[in-house]
Short mmCIF file of C-alpha atoms and ligand atoms in Angstrom, two decimals:
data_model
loop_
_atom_site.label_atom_id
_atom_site.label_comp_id
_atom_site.label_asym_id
_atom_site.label_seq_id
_atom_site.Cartn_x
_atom_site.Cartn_y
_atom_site.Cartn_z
CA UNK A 18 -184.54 -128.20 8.87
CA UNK A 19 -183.79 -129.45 5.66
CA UNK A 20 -184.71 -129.74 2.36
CA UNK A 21 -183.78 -131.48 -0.98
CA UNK A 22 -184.55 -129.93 -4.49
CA UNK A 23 -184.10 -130.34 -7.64
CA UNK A 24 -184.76 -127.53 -10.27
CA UNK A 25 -188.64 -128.09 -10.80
CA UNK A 26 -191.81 -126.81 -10.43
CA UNK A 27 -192.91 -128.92 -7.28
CA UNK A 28 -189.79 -127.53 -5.30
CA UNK A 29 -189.96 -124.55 -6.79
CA UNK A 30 -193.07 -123.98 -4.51
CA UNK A 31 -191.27 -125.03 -1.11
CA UNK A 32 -188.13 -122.85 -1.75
CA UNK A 33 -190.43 -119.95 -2.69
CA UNK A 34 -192.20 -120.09 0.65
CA UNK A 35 -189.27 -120.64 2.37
CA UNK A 36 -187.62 -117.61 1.07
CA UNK A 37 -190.82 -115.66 1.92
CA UNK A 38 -191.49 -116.32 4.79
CA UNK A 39 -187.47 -116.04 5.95
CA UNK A 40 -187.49 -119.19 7.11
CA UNK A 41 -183.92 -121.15 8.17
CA UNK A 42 -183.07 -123.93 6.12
CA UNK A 43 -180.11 -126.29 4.82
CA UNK A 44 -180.85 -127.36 1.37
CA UNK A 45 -179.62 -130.47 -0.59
CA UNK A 46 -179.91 -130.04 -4.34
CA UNK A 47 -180.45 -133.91 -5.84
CA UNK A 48 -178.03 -134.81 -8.27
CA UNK A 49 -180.77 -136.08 -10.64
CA UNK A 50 -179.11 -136.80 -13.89
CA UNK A 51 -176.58 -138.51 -11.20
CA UNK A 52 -179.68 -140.89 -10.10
CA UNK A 53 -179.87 -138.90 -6.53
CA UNK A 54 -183.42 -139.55 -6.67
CA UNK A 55 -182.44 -143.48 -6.53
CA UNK A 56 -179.92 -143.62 -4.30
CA UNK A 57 -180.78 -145.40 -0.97
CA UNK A 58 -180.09 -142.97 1.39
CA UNK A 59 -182.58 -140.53 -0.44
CA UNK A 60 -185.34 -143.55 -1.16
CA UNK A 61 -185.40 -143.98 2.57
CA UNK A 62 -186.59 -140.58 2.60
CA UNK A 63 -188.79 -140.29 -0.13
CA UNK A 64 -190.03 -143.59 -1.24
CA UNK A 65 -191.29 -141.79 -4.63
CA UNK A 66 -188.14 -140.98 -5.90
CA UNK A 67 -189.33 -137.52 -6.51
CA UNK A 68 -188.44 -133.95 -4.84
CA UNK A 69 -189.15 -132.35 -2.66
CA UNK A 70 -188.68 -133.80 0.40
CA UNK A 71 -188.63 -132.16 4.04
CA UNK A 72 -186.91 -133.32 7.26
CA UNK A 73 -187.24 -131.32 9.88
CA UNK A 74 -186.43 -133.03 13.48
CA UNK A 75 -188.34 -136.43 13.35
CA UNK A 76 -190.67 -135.41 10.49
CA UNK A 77 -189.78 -136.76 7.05
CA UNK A 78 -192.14 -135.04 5.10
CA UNK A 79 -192.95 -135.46 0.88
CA UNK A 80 -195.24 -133.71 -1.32
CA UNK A 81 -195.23 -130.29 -2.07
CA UNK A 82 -198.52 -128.73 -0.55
CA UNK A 83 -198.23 -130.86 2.96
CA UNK A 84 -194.75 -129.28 3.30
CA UNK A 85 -195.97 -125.83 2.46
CA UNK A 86 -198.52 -126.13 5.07
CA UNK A 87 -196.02 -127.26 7.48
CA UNK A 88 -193.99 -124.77 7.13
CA UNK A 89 -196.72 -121.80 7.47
CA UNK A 90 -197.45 -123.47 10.57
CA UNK A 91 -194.05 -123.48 11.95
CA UNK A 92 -194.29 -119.85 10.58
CA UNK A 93 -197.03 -118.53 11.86
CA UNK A 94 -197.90 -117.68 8.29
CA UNK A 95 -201.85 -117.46 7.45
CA UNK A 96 -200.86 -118.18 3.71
CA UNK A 97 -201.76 -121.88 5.06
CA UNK A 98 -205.40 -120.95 7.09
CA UNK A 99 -204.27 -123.55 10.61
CA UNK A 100 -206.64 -121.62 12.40
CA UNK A 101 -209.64 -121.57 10.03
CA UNK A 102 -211.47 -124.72 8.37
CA UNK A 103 -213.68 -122.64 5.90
CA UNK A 104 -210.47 -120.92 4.93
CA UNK A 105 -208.88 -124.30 4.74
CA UNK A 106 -211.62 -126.01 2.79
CA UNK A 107 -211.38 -122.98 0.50
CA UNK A 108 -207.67 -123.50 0.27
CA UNK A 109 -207.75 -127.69 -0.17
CA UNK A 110 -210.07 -126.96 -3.13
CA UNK A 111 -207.37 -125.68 -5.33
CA UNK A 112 -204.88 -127.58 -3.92
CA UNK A 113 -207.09 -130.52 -5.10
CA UNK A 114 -208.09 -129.32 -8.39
CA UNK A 115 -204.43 -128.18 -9.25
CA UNK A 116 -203.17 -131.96 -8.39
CA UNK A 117 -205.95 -133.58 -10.67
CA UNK A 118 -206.45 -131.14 -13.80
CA UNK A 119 -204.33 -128.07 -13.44
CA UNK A 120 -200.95 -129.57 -13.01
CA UNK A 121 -201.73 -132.58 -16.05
CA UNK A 122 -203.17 -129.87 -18.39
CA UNK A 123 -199.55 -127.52 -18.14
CA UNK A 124 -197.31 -130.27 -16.95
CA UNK A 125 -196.68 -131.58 -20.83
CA UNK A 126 -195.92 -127.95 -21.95
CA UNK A 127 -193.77 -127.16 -18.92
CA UNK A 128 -191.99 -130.68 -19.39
CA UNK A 129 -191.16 -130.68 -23.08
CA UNK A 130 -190.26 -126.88 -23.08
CA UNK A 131 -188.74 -126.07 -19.63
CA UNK A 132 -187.35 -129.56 -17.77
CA UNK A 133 -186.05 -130.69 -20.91
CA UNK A 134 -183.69 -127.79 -21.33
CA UNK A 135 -183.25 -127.44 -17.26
CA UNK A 136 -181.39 -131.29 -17.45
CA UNK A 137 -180.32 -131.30 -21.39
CA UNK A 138 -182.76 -134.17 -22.48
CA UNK A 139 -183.40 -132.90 -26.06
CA UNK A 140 -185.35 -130.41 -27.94
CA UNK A 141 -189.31 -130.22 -26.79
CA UNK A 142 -191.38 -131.90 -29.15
CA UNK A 143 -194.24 -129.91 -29.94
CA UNK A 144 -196.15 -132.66 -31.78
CA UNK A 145 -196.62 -134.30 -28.91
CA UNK A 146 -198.56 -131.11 -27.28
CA UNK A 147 -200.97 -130.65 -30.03
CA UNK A 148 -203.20 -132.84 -28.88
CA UNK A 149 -202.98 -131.31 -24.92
CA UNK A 150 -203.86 -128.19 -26.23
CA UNK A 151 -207.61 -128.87 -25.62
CA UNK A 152 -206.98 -129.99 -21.95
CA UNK A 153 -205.21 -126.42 -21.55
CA UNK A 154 -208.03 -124.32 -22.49
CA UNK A 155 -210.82 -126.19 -20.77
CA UNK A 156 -209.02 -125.87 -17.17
CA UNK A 157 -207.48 -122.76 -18.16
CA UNK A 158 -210.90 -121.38 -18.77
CA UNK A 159 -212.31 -122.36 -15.11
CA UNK A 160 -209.25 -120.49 -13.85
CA UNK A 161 -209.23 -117.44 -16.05
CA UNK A 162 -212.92 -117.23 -14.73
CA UNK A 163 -212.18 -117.47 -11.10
CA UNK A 164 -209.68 -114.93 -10.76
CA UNK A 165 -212.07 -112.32 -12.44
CA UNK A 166 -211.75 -109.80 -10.25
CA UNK A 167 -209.17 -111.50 -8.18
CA UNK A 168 -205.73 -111.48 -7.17
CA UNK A 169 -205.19 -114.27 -5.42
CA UNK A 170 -206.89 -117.95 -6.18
CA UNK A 171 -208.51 -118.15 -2.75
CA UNK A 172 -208.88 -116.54 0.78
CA UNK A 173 -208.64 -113.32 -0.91
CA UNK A 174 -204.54 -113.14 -0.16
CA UNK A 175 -201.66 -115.09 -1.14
CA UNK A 176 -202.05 -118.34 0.00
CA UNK A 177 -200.12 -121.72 -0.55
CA UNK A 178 -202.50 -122.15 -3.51
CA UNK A 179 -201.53 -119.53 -5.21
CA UNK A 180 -198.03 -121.04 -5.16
CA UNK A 181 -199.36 -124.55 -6.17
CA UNK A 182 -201.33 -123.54 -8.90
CA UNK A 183 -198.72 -120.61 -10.59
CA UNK A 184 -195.39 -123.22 -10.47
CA UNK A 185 -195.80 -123.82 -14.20
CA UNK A 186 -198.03 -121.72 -15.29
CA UNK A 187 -195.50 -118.97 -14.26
CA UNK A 188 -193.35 -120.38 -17.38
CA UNK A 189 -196.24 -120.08 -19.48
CA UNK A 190 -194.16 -117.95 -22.62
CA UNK A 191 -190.99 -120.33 -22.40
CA UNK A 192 -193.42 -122.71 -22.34
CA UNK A 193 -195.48 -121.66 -25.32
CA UNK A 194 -198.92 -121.56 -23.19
CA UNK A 195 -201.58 -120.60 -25.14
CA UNK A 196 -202.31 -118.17 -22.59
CA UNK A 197 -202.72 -115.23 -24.16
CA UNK A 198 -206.46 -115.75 -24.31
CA UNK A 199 -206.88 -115.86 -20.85
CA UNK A 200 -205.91 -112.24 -19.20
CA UNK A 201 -206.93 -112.62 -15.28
CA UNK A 202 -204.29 -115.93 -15.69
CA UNK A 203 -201.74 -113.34 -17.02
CA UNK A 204 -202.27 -110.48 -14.65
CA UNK A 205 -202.65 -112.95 -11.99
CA UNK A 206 -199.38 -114.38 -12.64
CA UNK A 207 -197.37 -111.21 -13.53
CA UNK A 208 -198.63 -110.00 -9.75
CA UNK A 209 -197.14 -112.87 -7.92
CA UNK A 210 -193.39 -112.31 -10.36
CA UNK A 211 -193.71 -108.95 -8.45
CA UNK A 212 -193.06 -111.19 -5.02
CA UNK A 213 -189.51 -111.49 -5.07
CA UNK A 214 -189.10 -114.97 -3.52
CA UNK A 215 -191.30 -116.48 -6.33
CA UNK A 216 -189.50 -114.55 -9.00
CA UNK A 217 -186.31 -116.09 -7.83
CA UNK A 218 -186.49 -119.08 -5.57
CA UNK A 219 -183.56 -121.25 -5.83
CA UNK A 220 -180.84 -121.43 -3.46
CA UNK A 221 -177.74 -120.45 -4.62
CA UNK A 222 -176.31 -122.93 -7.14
CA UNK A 223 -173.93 -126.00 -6.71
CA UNK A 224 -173.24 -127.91 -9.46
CA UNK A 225 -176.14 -130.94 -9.12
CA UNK A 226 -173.41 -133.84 -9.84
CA UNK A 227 -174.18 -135.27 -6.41
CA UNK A 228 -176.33 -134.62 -3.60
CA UNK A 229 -175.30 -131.25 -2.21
CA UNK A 230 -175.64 -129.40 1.12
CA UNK A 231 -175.58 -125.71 1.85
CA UNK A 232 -177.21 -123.06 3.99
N1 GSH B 5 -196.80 -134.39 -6.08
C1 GSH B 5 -195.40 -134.22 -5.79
C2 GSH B 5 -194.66 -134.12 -7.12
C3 GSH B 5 -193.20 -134.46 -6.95
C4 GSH B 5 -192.53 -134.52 -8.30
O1 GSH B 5 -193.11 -135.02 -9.28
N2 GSH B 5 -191.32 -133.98 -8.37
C5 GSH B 5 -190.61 -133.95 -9.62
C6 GSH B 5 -190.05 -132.57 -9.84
S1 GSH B 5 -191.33 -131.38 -10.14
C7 GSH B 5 -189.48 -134.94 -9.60
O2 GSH B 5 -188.89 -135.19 -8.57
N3 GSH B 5 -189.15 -135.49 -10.78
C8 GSH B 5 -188.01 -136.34 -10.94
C9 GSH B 5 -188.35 -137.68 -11.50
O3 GSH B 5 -189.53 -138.01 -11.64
O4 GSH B 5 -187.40 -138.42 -11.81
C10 GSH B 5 -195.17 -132.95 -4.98
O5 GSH B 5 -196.02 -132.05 -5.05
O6 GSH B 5 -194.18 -132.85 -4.25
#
C-alpha cells in the first residue's frame, strides 16, 4: 500500500489513522512547491491535483474520508462502523457537514496562518479573516453544542469523524481560532492530542524537493 502526502490537514487525517491503527505503508511525500501535484505520473492518479491519494493493489483511491474508511476496513477497525448503517449514517453526517461548513469556516484561518508558513508563501494576512470570523462562530457553535457532554463527535468513540472534523481545528492557537469561547471544542480537541498518532502523524521527513518514497 501506498500513500502520497503532503504536509496538510487532509493527509494529516490518513497518516494519523494509519499510524493508529499500525497499519503497513510506503509513503510518497509530493514535492509541492516542485509542482508534484502536476506532474503526469501523479495526475494519473489523482486527477485533482490534490493529496492524499491511496493505491493499494488495483485501488487508486482520493479523498480523505473514503480512504479512511478503507483503511478501517482493511483494519478491522470500528472507527469506520462497516458493519453498522445507523452507526454509519451517524458517522456520514459529520463527515458531510465537516466537507460543506466545518472545513470552509477554519480552512481560511488554517491556510493564512499554518500552510502559508508550512511552504514559505508569505506572512498570513489577517485582514482577509475578519470577515470569516462570523462563519467560525456560527458552525463552531453547532459543534461546541454537540460535544456537550461528549468526547467523541459521533458513535460515542473515536471514529474517522473525529479525525475529519479536528485536522484544523487541532491548530486552532497557531491559527488564531477564536476558540476560546467554545470549551467542549477545546477539551474535545486537547483529548484526541492525548492519542499519540494524531499528535504526531507525519512520516519521518525527506526533504519534499521531489516526489519521495520511504517505509
Ligand atoms: N477533499 C479532499 C481535499 C484534498 C486537498 O484539498 N488537499 C490539499 C491539502 S489539505 C492539497 O492537496 N492542496 C494542494 C493544492 O491545492 O495545490 C480530501 O479530503 O482528500
Amino acid at each position: 500500500m501506498r500513500i502520497y502526502w503532503i504536509k496538510a490537514q487532509a493527509p494529516q487525517r490518513v497518516l494519523a489513522l494509519v499510524k493508529h491503527l499500525g497499519i503497513e505503508a510506503e509513503f510518497v511525500e509530493v514535492g509541492l512547491m516542485a509542482g508534484g501535484l502536476k506532474a503526469p505520473d501523479y495526475v494519473a492518479l489523482n486527477p485533482n491535483m490534490k493529496a492524499p491519494t491511496l493505491v493499494d493493489g488495483d485501488l487508486v483511491l482520493w479523498e480523505a474520508s473514503a480512504i479512511m474508511a478503507h483503511l478501517c476496513i482493511k483494519a478491522g477497525s470500528d472507527m469506520w462502523p462497516a458493519h453498522n448503517p445507523a452507526e454509519q449514517v451517524e458517522v456520514l453526517r459529520w463527515l458531510s457537514w465537516n466537507d460543506c461548513h466545518w472545513s470552509p469556516a477554519v480552512g481560511p484561518f488554517y491556510f493564512e496562518h499554518v500552510v502559508k508558513a508550512t511552504f514559505g508563501i508569505g506572512a498570513p494576512d489577517r485582514e482577509s479573516l475578519q470577515p470569516r470570523v462570523a462563519d467560525l462562530m456560527k458552525f463552531a457553535q453547532v459543534l461546541n453544542g454537540h460535544l456537550s457532554g461528549r468526547s467523541y463527535v459521533a458513535c460515542g468513540r473515536l471514529t474517522i469523524a473525529d479525525f475529519q472534523l479536528a485536522s484544523m481545528a487541532s491548530a486552532w492557537q497557531e491559527s488564531e481560532m477564536p476558540m476560546d469561547a467554545f470549551p467542549n471544542i477545546v477539551r474535545w480537541i486537547d483529548g484526541l492530542m492525548r492519542i499519540p498518532a494524531w499528535a504526531d502523524p507525519w512520516p519521518a521527513q525527506a526533504p519534499a524537493t521531489g516526489n519521495h518514497a520511504y517505509a
